[in-house]
Coordinates of C-alpha atoms and ligand atoms in Angstrom, one line a residue:
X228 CA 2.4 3.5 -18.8
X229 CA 0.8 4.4 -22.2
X230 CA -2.6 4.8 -21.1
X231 CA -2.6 8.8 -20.0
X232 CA -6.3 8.2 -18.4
X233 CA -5.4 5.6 -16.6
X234 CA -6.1 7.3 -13.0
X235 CA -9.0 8.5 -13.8
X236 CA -10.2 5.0 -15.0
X237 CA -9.2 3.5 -12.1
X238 CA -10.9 5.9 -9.6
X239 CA -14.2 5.7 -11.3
X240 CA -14.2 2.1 -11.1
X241 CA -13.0 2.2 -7.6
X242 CA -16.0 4.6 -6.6
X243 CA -18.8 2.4 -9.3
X244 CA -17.4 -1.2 -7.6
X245 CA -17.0 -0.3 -4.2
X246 CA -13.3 -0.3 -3.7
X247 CA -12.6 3.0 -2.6
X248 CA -14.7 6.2 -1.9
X249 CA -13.7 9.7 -0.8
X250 CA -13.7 10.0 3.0
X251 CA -16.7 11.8 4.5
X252 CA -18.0 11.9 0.9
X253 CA -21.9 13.2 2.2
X254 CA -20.2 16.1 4.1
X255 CA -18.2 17.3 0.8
X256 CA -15.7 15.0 2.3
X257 CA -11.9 15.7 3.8
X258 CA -8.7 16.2 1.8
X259 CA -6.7 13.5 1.7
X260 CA -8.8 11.1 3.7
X261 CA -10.3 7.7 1.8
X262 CA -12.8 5.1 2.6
X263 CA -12.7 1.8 1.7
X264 CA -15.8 0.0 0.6
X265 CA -16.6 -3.3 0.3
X266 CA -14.7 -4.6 -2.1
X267 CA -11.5 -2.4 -0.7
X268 CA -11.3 -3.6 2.5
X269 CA -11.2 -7.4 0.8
X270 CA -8.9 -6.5 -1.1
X271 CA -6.9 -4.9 1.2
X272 CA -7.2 -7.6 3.9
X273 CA -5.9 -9.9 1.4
X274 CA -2.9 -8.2 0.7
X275 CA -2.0 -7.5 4.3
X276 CA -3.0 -11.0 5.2
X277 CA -0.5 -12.5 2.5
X278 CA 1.9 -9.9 3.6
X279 CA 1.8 -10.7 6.8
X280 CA 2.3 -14.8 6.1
X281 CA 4.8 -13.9 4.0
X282 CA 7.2 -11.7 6.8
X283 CA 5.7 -13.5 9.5
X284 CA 4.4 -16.9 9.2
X285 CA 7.3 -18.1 6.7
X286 CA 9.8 -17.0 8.7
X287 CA 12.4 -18.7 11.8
X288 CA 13.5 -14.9 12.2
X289 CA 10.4 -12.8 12.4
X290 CA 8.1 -11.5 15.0
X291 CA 4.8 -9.4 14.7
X292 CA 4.1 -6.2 17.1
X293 CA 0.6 -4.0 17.4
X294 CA 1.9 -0.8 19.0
X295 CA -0.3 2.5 20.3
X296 CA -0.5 5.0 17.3
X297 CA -0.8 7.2 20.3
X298 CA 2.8 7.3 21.7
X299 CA 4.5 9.1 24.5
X300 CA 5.8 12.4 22.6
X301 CA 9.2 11.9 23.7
X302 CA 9.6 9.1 21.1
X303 CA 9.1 11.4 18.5
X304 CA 11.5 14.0 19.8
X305 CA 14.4 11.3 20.5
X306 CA 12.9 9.9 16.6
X307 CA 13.9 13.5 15.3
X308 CA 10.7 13.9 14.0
X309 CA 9.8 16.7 16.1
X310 CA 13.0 18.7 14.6
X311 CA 13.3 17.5 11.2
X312 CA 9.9 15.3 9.5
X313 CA 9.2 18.7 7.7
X314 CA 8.8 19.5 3.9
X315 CA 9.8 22.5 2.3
X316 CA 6.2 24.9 2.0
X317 CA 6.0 27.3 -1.0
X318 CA 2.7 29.2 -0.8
X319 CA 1.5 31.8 -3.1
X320 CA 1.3 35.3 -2.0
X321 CA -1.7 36.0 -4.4
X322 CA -4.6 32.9 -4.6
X323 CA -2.6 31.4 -0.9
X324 CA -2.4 28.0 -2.3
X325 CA 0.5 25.8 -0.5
X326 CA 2.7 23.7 -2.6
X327 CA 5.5 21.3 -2.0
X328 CA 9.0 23.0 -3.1
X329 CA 10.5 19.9 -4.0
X330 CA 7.5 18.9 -6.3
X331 CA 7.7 22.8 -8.4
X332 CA 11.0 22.5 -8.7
X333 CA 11.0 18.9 -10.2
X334 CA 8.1 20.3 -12.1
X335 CA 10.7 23.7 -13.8
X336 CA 12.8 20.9 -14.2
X337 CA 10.7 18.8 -16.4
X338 CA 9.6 22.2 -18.2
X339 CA 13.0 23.3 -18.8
X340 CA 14.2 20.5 -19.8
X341 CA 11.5 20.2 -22.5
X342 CA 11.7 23.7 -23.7
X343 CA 14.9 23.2 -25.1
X344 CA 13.5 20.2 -27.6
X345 CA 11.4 22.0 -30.7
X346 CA 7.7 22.4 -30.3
X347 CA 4.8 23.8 -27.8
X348 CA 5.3 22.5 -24.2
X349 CA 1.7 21.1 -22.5
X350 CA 0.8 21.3 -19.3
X351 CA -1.7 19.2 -17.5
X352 CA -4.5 21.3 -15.4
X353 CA -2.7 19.7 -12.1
X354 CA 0.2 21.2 -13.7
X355 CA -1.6 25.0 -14.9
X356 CA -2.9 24.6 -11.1
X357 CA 0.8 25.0 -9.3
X358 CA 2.1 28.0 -12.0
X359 CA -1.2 30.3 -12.9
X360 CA -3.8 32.4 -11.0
X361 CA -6.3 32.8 -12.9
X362 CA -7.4 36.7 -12.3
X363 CA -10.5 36.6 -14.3
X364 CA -12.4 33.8 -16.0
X365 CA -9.7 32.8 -18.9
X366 CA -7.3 35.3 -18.4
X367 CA -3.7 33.8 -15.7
X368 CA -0.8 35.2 -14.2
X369 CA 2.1 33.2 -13.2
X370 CA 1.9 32.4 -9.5
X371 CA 4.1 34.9 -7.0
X372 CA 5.9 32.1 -4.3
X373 CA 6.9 32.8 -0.5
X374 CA 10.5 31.8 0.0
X375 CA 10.2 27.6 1.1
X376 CA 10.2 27.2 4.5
X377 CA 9.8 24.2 6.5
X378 CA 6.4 22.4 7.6
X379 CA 6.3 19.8 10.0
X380 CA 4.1 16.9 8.8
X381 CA 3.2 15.1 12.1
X382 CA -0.3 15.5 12.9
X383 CA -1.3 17.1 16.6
X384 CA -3.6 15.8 19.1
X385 CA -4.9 16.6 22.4
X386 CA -5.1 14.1 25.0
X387 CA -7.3 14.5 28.2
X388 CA -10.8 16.0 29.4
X389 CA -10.0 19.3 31.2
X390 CA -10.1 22.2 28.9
X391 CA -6.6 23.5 29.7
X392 CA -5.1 20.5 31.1
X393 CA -4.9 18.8 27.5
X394 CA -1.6 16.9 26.4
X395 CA -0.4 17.5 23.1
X396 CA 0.7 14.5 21.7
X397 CA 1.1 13.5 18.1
X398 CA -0.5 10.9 16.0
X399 CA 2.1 8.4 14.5
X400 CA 3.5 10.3 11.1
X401 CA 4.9 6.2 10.2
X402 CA 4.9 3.0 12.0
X403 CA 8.2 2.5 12.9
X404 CA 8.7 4.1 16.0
X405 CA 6.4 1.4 18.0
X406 CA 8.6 -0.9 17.3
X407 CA 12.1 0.3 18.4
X408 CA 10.5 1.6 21.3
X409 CA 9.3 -2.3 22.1
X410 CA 13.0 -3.6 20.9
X411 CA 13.5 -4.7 25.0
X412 CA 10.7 -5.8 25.5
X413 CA 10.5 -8.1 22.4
X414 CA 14.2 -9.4 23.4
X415 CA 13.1 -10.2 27.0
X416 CA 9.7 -12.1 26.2
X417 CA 10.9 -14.2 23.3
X418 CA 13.6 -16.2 22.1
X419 CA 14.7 -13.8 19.2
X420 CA 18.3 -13.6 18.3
X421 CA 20.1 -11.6 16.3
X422 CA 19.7 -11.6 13.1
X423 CA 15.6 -11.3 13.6
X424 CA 13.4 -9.1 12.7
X425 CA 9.9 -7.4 14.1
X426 CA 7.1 -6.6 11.2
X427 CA 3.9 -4.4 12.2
X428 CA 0.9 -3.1 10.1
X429 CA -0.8 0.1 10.6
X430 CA -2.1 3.5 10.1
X431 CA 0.3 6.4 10.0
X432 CA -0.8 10.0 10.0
X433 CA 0.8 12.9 8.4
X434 CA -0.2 16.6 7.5
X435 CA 0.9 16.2 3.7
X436 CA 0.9 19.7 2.0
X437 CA -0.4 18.5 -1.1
X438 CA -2.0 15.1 -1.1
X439 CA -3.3 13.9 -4.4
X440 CA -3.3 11.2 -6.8
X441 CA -6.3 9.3 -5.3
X442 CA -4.9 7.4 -2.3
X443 CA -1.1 8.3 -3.6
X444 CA -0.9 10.7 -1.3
X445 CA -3.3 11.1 1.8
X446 CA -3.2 12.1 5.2
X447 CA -4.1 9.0 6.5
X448 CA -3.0 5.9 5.4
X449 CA -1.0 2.4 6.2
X450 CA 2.0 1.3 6.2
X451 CA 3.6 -2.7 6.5
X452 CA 7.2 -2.2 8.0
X453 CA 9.9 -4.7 8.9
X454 CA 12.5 -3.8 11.1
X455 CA 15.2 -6.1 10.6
X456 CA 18.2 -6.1 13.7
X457 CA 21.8 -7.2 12.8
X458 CA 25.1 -6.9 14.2
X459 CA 27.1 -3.7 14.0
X460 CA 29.4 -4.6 10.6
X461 CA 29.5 -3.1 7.8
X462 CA 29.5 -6.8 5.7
X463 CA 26.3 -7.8 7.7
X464 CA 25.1 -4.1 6.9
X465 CA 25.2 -4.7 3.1
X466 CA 24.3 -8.8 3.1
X467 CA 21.3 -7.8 4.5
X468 CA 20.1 -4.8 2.8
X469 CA 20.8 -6.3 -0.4
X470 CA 18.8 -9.6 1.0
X471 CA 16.0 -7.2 1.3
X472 CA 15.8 -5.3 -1.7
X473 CA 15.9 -8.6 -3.3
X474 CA 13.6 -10.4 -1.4
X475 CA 10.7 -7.2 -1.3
X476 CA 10.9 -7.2 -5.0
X477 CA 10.4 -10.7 -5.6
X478 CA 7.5 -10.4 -3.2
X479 CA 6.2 -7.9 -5.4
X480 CA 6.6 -9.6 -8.4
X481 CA 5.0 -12.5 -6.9
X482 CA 2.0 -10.7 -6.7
X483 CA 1.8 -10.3 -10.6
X484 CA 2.9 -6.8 -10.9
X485 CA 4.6 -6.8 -14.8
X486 CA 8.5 -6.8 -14.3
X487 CA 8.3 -3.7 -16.7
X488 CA 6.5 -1.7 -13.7
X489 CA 8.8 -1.9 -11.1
X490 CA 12.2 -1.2 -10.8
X491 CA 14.9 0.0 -7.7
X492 CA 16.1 3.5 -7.5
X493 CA 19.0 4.0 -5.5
X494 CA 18.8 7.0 -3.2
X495 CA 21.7 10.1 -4.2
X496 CA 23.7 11.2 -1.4
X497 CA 22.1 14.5 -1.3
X498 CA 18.4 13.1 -0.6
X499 CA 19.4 10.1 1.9
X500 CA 18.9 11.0 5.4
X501 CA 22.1 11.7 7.6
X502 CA 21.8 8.6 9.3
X503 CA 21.2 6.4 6.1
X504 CA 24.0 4.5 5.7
X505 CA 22.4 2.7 2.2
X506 CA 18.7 3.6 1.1
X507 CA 16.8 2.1 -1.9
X508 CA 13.1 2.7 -3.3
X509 CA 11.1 0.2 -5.0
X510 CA 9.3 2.3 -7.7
X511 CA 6.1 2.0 -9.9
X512 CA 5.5 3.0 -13.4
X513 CA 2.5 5.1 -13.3
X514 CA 0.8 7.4 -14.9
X515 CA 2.8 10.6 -13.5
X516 CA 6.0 8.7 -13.9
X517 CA 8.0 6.7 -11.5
X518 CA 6.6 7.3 -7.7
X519 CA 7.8 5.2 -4.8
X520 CA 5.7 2.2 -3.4
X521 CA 8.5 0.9 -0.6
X522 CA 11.7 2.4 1.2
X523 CA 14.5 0.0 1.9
X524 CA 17.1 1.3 4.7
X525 CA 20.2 0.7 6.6
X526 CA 19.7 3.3 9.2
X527 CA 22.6 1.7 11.4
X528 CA 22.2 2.4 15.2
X529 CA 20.3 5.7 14.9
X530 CA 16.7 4.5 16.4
X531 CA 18.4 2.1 19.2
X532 CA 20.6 4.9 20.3
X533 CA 18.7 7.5 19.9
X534 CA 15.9 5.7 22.0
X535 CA 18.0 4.9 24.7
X536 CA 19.0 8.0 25.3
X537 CA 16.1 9.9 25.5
X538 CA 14.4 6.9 27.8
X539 CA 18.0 6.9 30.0
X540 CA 17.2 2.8 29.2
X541 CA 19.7 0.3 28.2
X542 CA 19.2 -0.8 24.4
X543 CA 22.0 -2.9 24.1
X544 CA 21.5 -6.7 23.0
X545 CA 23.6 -9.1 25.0
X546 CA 25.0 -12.1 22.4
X547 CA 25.0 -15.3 24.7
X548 CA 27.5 -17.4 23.1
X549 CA 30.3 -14.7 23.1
X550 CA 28.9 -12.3 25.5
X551 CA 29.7 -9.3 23.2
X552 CA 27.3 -6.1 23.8
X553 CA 26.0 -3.8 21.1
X554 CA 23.8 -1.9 20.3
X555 CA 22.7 -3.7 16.8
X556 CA 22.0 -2.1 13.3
X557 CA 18.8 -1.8 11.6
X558 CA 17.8 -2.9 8.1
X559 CA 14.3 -1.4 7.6
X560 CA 11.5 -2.0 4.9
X561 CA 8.5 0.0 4.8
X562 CA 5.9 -0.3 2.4
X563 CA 2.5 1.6 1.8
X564 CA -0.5 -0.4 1.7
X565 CA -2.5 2.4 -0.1
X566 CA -0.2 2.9 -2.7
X567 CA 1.0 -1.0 -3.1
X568 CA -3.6 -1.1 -3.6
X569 CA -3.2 1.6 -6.3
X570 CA -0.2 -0.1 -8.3
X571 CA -2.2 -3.5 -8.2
X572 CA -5.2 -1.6 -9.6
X573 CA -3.2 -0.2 -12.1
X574 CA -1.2 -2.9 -13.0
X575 CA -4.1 -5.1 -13.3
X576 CA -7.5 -3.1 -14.9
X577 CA -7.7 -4.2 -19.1
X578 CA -9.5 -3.5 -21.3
X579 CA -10.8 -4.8 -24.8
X580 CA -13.4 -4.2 -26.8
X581 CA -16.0 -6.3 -25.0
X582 CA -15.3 -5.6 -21.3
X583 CA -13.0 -3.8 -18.3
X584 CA -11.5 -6.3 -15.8
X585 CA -9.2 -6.4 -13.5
X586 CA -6.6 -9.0 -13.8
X587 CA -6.2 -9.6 -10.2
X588 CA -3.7 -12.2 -8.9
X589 CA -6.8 -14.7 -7.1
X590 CA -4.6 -14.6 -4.3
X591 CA -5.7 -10.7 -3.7
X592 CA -8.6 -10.5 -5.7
X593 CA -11.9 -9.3 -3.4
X594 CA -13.7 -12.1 -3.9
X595 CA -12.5 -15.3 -4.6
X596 CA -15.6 -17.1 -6.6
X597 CA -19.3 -16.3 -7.4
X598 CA -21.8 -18.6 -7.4
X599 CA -24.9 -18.2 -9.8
X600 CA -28.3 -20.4 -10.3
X601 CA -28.2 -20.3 -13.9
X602 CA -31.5 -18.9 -13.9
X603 CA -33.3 -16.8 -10.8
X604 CA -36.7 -18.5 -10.6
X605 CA -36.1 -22.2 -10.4
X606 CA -35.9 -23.4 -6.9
X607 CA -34.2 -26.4 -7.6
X608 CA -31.3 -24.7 -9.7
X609 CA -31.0 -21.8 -6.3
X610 CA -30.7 -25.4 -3.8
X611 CA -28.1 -26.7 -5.5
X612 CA -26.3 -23.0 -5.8
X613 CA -26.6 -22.6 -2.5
X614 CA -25.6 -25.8 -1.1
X615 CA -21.8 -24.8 -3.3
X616 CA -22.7 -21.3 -1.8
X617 CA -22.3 -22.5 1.6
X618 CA -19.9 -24.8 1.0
X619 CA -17.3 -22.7 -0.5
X620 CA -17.8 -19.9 2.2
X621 CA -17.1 -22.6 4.7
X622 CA -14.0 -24.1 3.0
X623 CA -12.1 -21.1 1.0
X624 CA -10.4 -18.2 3.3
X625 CA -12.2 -15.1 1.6
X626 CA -14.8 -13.7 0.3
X627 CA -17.3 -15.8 -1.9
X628 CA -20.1 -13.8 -3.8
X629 CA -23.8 -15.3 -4.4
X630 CA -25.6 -13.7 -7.7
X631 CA -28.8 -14.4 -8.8
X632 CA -30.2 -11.0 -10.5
X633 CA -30.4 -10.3 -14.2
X634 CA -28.8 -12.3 -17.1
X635 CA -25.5 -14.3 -16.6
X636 CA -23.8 -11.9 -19.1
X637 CA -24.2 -9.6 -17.1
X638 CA -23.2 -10.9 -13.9
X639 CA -20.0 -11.8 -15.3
X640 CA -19.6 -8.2 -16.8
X641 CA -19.7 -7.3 -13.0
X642 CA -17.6 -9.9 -11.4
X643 CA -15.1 -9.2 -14.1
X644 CA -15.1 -5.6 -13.5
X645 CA -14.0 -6.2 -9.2
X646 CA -11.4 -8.9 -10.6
X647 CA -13.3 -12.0 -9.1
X648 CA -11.4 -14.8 -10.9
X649 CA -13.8 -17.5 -10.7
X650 CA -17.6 -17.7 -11.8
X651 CA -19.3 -21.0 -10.9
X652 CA -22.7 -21.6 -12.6
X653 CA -25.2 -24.4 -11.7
X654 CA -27.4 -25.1 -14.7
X655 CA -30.0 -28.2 -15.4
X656 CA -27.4 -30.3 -16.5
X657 CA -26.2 -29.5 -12.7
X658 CA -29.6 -31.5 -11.3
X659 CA -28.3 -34.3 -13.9
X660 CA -25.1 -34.8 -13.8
X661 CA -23.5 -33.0 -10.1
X662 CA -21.5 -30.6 -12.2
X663 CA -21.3 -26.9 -12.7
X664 CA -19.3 -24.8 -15.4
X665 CA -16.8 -22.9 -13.9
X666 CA -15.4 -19.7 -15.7
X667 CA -12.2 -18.0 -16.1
X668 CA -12.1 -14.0 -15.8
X669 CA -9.1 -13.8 -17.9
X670 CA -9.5 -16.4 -20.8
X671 CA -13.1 -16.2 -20.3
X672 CA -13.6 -19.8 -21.0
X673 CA -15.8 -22.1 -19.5
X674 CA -15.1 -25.6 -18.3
X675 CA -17.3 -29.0 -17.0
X676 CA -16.0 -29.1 -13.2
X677 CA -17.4 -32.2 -10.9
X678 CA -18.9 -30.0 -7.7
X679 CA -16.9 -32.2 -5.5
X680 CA -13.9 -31.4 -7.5
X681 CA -14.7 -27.7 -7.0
X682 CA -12.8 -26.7 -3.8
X683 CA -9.5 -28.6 -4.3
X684 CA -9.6 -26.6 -8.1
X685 CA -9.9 -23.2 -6.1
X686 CA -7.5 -23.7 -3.5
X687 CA -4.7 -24.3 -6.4
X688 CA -5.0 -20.7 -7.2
X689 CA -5.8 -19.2 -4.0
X690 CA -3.2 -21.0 -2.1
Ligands
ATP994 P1 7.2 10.4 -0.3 O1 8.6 10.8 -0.7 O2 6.4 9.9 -1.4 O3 6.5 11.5 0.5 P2 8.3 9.1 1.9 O4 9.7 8.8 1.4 O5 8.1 10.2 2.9 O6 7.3 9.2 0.7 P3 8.4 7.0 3.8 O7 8.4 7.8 5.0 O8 9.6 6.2 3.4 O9 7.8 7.7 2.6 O10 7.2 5.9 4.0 C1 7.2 4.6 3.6 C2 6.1 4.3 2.6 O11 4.8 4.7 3.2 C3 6.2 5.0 1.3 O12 7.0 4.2 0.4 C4 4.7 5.0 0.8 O13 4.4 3.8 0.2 C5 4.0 5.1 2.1 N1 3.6 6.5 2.3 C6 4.3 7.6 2.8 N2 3.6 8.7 2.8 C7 2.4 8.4 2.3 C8 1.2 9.1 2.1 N3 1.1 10.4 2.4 N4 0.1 8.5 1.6 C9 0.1 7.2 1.3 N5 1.2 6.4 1.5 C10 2.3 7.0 2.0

């Protein structure tokens, strides 16, 4: 990434176009909480949508699940997460301000490394933030750290209406407990056999000591996991976890993220989890450097087993040709929606000298097609708009946009700015003739389209 402002771009368009806000923004708002506006939650509908065709709908081997976020607490003590879903706390005993261990030690890292090449080392003021107090206006001292110490990152909640008779429960800190918990019950009401796999969307909850980096990093947010059962073997193991690094990437790709932006980063031993037999990220190129968008892991039998026995139930899968038992192994991929919506935004917002736009696969983009009157005031040029108006909304699976204010420049200055890929525009040659121009966000070119021709030339791209 060469463009250093590129955040800060992206945020402000997000807030100017509707896309995302900061959470309880009127109330001075809540750390690490986001809203998304009108063109967000398009946008991120699409992408769950096409996620969701792509895992479920195009699959023999694939079931969908909508578990509680609320579970029974036990799942997240037989989970571990109870013990060990912690990060290592750093707080300063001066100014109290909490940092992640991990992230100041990769930061005197990064500084070390660069004081040993010639000339002056810069800081950003994220970066000043984590070192120096400042005691007085303009005058710092290096920050004084507390030992790390562990912080669990699952989020309480109390359950119940009598003061005093409250259960503490916690909200999900990731998505994929609801599903192991449901592995039973999935394998007694359907025909699933092994290898299959059971997908879910949905928010996950965690007490993040330092969230940041827009929606990077917040408290609340989504996930879209697979959880993919095979048989206990080490040669199924790595089949499959190589089928789905593979097959997550290309779905990434196929998106339109630039090859150059993404990449695989194979975990070390030191940082995989005990139970991780094999763990990859799939990471993006942004502005901070290299940040993770997706997990891929062979976590083996640790969930199954570990489920069964805390619940004291059976979790074994029964094969009924040979009538072997075991409990199976478990290729997971989880991705976050929030931060898969940031990399798209990054990936796509251009610039040139004329206009910003986001080059938005259509597929995603918020809305699919405006339709203008060439001019506001002419009740014949606003029937026939409509009449495509209504048409379109009726025909194309998403959102379809209806401007009639100011001068066409500028409507497709705005259009352009939320990524809409398509501008339709029904001048007097319209009444004369029955066709409109239709314009391309990227090339910016317009072209003679018959209106009944209009639909089948939108569903190419869309479909
Ligand atoms: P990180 O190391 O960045 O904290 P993680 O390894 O804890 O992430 P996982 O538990 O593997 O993340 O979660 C799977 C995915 O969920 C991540 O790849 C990321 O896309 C998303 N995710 C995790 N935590 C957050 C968060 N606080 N805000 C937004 N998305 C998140």
């Amino acid at each position: 990434m060469n463009d250093n402002n590129l955040l800060e771009k992206v945020v402000a368009l997000a807030k100017r176009r509707g896309f995302i806000f900061p959470g309880s923004e009127i109330y001075g708002g809540l750390a690490g909480t986001w809203d998304y506006g009108p063109m967000g939650v398009e946008f991120k509908n699409n992408l769950k949508r096409l996620w969701w065709k792509d895992i479920v709908y195009h699959r023999d081997d694939m079931v969908g699940i909508d578990a509680a976020i609320m579970m029974n607490p036990k799942a997240w003590e037989a989970s571990g997460h109870v013990e060990a879903f912690t990060d290592p706390l750093v707080e300063c005993k001066v100014c109290h301000k909490r940092f992640r261990a991990d992230h100041m030690f990769e930061l005197l890292e990064a500084i070390h490394r660069k004081s040993t090449r010639a000339g002056a080392i810069s800081l950003t003021d994220k970066q000043k933030d984590m070192l120096l107090c400042e005691k007085k206006p303009g005058e710092h001292e290096l920050k004084d750290f507390t030992e790390p110490k562990n912080f669990n990152l699952l989020v309480k909640a109390y359950l119940g209406i009598i003061e005093g008779q409250q259960s503490e429960i916690f909200l999900r800190g990731e998505i994929t407990n609801g599903v192991h918990v449901n592995f039973r019950n999935v394998v007694d009401s359907t025909r699933v056999k092994i290898p299959f796999g059971i997908a879910q969307m949905g928010k996950a909850f965690r007490n993040e000591i330092t969230p940041g980096n827009f929606i990077y990093r917040s408290r609340e947010f989504e996930q879209m996991e697979t959880q993919f059962y095979i048989k206990p073997n080490d040669e199924e193991g790595e089949k499959w976890f190589e089928y789905w690094k593979k097959d997550r990437m290309d779905w990434y790709l196929s998106l339109g993220i630039k090859p150059d932006n993404i990449r695989f980063r194979d975990h070390e031993d030191k940082e995989r989890a005990h139970y991780a037999r094999l763990a990859t990220d799939i990471e993006y190129n942004t502005p901070w450097g290299w940040q993770e968008i997706m997990g891929i892991h062979h976590r083996g039998d640790w969930d199954l087993s570990r489920h069964g026995k805390f619940s004291g139930k059976n979790m074994t899968y029964k094969d009924s040709i040979t009538g072997e038992e075991f409990i199976p192994w478990d290729i997971e991929t989880s991705a976050g929606v929030d931060r898969s919506i940031l990399f798209l935004l990054f990936d796509a917002y251009t610039e040139d000298e004329k206009r910003v736009y986001l080059k938005l696969n259509p597929k995603i983009a918020p809305i699919k097609a405006a339709v203008f009157p060439l001019l506001g005031n002419k009740p014949e040029l606003i029937d026939l708009a409509k009449k495509i108006y209504r048409d379109l909304q009726e025909k194309i699976d998403g959102k379809i946009a209806w401007d009639d204010r100011g001068n066409i420049g500028k409507r497709y200055l705005y259009q352009d700015e939320i990524g809409t890929p398509f501008c339709i525009t029904v001048d007097f040659q319209s009444l004369e003739d029955q066709t409109v121009t239709v314009r391309d966000r990227d090339s910016m070119k317009q072209e003679r389209v018959k209106i009944e021709d209009l639909y089948l030339k939108l569903q190419k791209y869309l479909l």
